[in-house]
PDB file of C-alpha atoms and ligand atoms in Angstrom:
ATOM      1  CA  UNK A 217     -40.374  13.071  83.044  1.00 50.00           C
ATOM      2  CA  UNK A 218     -42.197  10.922  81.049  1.00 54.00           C
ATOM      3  CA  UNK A 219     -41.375  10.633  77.383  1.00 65.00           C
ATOM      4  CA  UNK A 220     -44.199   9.281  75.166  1.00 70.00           C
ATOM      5  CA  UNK A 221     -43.009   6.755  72.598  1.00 73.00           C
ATOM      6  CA  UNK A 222     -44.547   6.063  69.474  1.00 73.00           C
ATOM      7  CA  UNK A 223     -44.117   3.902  66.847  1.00 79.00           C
ATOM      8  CA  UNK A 224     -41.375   4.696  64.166  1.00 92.00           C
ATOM      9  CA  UNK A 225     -42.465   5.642  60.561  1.00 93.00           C
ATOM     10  CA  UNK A 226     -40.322   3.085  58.822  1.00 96.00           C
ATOM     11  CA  UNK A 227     -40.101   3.355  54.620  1.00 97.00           C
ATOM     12  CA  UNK A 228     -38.779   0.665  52.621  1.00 98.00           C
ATOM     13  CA  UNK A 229     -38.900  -1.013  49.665  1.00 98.00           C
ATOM     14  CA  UNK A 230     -41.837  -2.814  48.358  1.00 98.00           C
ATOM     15  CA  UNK A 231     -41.867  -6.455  47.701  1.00 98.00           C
ATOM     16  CA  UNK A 232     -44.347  -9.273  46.629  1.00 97.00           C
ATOM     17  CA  UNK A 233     -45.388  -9.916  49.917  1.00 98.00           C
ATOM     18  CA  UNK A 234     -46.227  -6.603  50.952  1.00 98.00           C
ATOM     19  CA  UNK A 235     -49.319  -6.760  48.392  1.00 98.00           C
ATOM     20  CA  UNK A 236     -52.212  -7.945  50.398  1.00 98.00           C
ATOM     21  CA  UNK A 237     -52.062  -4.794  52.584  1.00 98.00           C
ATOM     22  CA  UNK A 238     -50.928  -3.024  49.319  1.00 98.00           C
ATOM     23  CA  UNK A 239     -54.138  -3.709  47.578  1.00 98.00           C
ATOM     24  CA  UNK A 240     -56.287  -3.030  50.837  1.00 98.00           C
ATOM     25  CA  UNK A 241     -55.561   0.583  50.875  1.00 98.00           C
ATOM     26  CA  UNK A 242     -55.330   0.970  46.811  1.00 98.00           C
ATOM     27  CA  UNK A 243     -58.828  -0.149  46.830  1.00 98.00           C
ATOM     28  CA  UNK A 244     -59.653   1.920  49.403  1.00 98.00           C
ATOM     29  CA  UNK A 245     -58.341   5.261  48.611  1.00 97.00           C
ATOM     30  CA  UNK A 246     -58.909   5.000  44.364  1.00 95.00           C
ATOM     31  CA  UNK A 247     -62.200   4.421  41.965  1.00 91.00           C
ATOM     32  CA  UNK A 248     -59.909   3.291  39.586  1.00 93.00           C
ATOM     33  CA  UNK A 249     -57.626   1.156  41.864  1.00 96.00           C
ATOM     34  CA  UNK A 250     -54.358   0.062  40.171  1.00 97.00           C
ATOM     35  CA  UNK A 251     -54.187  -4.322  39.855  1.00 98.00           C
ATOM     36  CA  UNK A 252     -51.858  -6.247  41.528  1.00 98.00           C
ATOM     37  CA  UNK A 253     -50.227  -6.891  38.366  1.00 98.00           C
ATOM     38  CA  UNK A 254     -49.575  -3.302  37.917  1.00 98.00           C
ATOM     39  CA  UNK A 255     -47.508  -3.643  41.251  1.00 98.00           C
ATOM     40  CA  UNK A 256     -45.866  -6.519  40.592  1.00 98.00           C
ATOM     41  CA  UNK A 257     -45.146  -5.465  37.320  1.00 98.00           C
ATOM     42  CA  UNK A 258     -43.737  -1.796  38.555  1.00 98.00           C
ATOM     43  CA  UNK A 259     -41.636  -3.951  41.006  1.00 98.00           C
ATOM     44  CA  UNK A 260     -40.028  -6.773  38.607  1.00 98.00           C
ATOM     45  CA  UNK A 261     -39.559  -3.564  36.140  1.00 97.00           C
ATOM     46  CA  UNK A 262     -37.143  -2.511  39.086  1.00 97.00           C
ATOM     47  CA  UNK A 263     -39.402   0.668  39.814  1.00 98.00           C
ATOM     48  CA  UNK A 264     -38.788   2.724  42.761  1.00 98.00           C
ATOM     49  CA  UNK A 265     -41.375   1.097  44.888  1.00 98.00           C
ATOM     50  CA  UNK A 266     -41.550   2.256  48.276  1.00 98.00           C
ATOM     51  CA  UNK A 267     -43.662   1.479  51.264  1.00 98.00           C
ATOM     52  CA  UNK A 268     -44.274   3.027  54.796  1.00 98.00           C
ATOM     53  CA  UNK A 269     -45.094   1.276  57.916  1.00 97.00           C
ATOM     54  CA  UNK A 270     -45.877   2.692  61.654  1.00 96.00           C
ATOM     55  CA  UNK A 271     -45.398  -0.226  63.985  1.00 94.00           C
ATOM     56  CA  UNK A 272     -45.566  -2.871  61.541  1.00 94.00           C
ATOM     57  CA  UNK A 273     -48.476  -2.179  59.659  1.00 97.00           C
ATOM     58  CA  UNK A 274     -48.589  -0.746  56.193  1.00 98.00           C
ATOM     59  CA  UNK A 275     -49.685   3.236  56.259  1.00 98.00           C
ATOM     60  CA  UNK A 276     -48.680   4.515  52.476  1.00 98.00           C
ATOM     61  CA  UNK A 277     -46.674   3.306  49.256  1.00 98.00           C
ATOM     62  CA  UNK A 278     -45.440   5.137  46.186  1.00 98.00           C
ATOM     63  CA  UNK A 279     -44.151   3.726  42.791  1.00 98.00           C
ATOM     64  CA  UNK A 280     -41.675   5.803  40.684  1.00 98.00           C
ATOM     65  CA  UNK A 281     -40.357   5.110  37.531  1.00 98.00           C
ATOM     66  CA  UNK A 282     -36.649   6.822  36.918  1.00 96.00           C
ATOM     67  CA  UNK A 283     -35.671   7.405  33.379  1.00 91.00           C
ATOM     68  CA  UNK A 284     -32.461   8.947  32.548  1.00 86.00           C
ATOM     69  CA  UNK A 285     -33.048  12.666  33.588  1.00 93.00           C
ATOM     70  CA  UNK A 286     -36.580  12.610  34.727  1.00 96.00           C
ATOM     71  CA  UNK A 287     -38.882  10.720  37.152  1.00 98.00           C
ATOM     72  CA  UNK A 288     -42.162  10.284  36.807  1.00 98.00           C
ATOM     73  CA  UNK A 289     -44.593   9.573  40.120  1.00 98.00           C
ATOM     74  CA  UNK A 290     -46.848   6.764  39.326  1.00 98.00           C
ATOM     75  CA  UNK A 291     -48.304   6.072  42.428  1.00 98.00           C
ATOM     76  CA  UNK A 292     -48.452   7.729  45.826  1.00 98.00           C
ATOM     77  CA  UNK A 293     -51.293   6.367  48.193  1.00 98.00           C
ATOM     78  CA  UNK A 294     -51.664   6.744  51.626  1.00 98.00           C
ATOM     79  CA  UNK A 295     -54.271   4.331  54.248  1.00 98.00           C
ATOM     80  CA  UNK A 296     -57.478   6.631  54.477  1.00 97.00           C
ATOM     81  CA  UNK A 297     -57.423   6.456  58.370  1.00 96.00           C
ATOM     82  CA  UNK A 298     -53.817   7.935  58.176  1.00 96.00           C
ATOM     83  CA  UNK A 299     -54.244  10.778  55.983  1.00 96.00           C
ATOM     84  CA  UNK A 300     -53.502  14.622  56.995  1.00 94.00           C
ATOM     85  CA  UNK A 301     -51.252  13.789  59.453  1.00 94.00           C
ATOM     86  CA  UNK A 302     -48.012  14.382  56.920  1.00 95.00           C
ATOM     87  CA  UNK A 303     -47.498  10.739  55.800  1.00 96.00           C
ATOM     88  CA  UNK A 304     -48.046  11.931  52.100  1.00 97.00           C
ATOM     89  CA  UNK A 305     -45.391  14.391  52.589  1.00 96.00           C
ATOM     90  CA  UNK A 306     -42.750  12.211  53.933  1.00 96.00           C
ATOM     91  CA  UNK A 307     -43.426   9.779  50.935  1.00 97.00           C
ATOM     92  CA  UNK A 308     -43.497  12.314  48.396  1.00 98.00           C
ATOM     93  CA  UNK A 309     -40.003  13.682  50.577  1.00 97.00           C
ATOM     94  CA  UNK A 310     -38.336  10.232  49.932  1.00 97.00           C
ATOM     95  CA  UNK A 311     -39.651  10.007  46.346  1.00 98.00           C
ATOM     96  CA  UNK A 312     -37.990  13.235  45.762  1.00 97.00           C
ATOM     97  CA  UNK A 313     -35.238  11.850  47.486  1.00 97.00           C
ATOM     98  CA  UNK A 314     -35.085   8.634  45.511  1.00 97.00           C
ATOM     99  CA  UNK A 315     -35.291  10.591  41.802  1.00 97.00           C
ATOM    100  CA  UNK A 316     -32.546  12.844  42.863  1.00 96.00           C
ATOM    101  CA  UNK A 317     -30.229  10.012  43.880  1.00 94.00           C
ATOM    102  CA  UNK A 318     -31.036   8.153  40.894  1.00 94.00           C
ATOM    103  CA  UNK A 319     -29.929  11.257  38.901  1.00 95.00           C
ATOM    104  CA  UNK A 320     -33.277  12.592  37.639  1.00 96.00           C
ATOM    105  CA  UNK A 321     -33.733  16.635  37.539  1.00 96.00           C
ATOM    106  CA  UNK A 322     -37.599  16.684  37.092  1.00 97.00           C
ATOM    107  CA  UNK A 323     -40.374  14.808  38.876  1.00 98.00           C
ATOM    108  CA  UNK A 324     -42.939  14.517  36.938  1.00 98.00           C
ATOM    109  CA  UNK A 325     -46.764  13.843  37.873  1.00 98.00           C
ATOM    110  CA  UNK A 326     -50.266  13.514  36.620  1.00 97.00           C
ATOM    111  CA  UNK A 327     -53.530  14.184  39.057  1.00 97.00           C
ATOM    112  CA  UNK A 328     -56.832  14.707  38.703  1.00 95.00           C
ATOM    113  CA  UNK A 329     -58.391  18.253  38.545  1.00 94.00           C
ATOM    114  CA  UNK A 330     -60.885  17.306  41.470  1.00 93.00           C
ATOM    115  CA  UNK A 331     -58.227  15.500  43.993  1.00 95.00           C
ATOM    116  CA  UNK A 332     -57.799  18.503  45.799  1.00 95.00           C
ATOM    117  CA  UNK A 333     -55.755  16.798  49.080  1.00 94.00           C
ATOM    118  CA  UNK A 334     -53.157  15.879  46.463  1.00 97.00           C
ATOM    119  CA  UNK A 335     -53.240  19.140  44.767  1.00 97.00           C
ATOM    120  CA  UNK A 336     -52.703  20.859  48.391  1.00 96.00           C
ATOM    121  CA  UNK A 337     -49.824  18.024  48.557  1.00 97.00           C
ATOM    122  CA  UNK A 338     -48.003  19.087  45.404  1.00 98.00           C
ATOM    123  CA  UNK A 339     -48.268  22.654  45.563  1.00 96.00           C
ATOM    124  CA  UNK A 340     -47.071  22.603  49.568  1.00 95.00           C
ATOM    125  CA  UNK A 341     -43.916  20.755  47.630  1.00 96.00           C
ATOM    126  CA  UNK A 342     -43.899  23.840  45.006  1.00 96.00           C
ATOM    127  CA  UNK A 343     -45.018  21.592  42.028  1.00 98.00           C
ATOM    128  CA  UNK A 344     -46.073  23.825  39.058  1.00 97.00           C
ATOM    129  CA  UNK A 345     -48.293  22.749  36.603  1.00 97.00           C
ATOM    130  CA  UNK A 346     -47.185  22.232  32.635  1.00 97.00           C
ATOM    131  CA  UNK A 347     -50.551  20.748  30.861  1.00 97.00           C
ATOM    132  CA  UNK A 348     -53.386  18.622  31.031  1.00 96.00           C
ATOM    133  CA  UNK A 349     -53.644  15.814  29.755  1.00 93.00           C
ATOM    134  CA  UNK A 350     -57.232  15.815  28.080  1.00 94.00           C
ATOM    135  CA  UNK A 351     -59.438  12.874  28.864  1.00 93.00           C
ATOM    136  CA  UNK A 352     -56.178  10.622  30.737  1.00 91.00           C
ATOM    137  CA  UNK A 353     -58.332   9.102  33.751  1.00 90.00           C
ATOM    138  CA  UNK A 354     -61.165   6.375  33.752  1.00 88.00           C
ATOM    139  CA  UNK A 355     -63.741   8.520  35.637  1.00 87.00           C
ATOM    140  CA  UNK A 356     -67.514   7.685  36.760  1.00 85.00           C
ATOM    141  CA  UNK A 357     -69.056   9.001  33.553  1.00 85.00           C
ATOM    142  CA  UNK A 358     -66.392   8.908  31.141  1.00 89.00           C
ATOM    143  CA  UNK A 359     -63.189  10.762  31.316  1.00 91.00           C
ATOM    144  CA  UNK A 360     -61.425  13.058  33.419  1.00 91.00           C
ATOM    145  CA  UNK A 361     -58.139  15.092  32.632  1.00 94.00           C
ATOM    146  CA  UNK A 362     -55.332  14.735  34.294  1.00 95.00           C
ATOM    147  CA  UNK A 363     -53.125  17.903  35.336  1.00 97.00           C
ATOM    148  CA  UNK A 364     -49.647  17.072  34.742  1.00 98.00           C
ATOM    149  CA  UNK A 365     -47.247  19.022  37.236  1.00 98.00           C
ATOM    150  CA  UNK A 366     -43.840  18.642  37.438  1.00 98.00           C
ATOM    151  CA  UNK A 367     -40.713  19.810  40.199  1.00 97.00           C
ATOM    152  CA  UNK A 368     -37.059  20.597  39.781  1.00 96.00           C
ATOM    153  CA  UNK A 369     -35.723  18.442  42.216  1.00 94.00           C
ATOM    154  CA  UNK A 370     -31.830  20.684  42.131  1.00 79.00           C
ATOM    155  CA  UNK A 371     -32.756  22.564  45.262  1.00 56.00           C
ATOM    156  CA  UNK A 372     -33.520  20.451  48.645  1.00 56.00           C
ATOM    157  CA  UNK A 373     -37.047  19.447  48.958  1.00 49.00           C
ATOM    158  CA  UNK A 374     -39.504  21.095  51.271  1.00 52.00           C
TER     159      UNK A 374
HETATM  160  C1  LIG B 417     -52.776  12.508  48.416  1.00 96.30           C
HETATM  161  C2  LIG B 417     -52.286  11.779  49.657  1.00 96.30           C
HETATM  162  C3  LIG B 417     -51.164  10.825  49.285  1.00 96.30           C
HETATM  163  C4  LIG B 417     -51.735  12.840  50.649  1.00 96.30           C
HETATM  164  O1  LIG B 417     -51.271  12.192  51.818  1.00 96.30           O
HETATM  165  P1  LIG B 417     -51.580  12.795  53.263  1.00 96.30           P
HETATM  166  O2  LIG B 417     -50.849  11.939  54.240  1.00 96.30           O
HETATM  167  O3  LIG B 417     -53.030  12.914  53.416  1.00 96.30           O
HETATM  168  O4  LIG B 417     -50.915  14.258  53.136  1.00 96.30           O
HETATM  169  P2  LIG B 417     -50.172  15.095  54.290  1.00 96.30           P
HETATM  170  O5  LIG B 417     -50.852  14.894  55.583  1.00 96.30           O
HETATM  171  O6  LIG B 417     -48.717  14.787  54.219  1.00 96.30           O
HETATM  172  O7  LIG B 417     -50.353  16.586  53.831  1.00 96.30           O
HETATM  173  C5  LIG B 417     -49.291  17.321  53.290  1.00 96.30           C
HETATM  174  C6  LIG B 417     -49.807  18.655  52.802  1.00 96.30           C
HETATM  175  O8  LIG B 417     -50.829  18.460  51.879  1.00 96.30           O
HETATM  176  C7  LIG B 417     -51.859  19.394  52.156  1.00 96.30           C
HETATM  177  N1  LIG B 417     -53.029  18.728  52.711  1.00 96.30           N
HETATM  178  C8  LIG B 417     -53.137  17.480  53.166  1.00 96.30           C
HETATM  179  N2  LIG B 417     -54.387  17.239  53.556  1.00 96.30           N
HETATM  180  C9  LIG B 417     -55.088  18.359  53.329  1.00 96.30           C
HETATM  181  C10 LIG B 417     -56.438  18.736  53.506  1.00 96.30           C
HETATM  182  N3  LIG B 417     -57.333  17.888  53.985  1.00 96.30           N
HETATM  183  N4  LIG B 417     -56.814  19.966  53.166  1.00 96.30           N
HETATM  184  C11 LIG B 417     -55.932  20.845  52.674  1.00 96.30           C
HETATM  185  N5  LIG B 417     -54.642  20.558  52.502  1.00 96.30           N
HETATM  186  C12 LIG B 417     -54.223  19.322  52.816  1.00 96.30           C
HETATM  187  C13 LIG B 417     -51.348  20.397  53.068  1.00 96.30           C
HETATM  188  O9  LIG B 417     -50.674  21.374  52.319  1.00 96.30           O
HETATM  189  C14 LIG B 417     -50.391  19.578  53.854  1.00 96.30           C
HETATM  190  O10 LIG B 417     -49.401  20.389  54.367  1.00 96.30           O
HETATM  191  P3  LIG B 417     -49.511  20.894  55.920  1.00 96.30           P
HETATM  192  O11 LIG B 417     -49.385  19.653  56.751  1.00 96.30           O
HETATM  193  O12 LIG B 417     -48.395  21.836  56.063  1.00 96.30           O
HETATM  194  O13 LIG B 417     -50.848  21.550  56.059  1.00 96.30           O
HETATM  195  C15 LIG B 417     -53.432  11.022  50.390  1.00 96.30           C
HETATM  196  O14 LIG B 417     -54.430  11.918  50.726  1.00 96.30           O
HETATM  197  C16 LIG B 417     -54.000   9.872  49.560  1.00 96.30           C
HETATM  198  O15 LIG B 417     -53.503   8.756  49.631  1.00 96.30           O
HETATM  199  N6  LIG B 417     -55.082  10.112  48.787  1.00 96.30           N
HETATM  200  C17 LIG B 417     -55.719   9.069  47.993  1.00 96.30           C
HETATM  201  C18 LIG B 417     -54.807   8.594  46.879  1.00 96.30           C
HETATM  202  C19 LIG B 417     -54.419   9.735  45.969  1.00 96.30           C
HETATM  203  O16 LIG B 417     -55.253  10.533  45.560  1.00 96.30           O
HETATM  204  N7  LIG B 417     -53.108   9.807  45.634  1.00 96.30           N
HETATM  205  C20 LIG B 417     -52.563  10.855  44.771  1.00 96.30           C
HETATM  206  C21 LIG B 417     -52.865  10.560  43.335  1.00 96.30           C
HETATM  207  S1  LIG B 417     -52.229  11.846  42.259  1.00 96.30           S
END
């Protein structure tokens, strides 16, 4: 019997040089892309700062900042090609992961009322949602709110 071998999903952490292909996808993926400087800021701030690769090249990323008792998800991006295949799951499974270990109880996040893949994403995770933050994104014409959802991260993750 044949088995069929594909390439590993491999996460780890994000450094300068991972950028480049950083910045490809962000571009891709957000009207309001985040700057390089906001990633290499996020990573000298010593950030959780995460990235995903299938066979070398860069699929996803995710930036979370730990505080003492809560995390908050910055960032969670995966390449557009790669989407719906449960990349954005495991990411959002290791940034669970990550807040837990660095002794946070609550992941916190903000999203946009109209991303509705991420809102499928959160809720699949059990995220509920606390407020809105009125007028929080940059958005074609003027603002848009953001949702802010959070997750008790004392049980195992989905
Ligand atoms: C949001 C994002 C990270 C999700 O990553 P993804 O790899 O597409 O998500 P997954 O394939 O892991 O999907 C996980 C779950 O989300 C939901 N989901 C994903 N794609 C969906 C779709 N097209 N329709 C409905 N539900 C969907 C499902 O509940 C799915 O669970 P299932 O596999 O059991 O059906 C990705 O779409 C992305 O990078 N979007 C652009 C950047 C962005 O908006 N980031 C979030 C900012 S808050």
């Amino acid at each position: 019997m044949n088995a069929i071998l594909e390439p590993a999903v491999e996460l780890m952490p994000m450094v300068e040089r991972d950028l480049d292909e950083v910045l490809r996808i962000e571009y891709r993926v957000y009207s309001h892309p985040w700057s390089r400087a906001n990633f290499a800021d996020s990573i000298a701030s010593g950030y959780s700062c995460w990235v995903c690769r299938i066979g070398g090249e860069l699929v996803g990323y995710f930036v979370l900042m730990l505080a003492i008792d809560e995390a908050h998800l910055l960032n969670i991006s995966v390449a557009e090609k790669r989407q719906g295949l449960g990349l954005g799951a495991r990411l959002l499974r290791h940034a669970m992961d990550m807040a837990r270990h660095g002794g946070a109880v609550t992941l916190l996040l903000e999203v946009r009322p109209s991303n509705t893949r991420a809102l499928a994403l959160y809720r699949h995770f059990g995220f509920a949602q606390i407020g809105v933050r009125r007028g929080y994104y940059p958005a074609a014409t003027g603002r848009e709110d953001a949702l802010v959802l959070t997750h008790a991260l004392t049980e195992a993750s989905a």
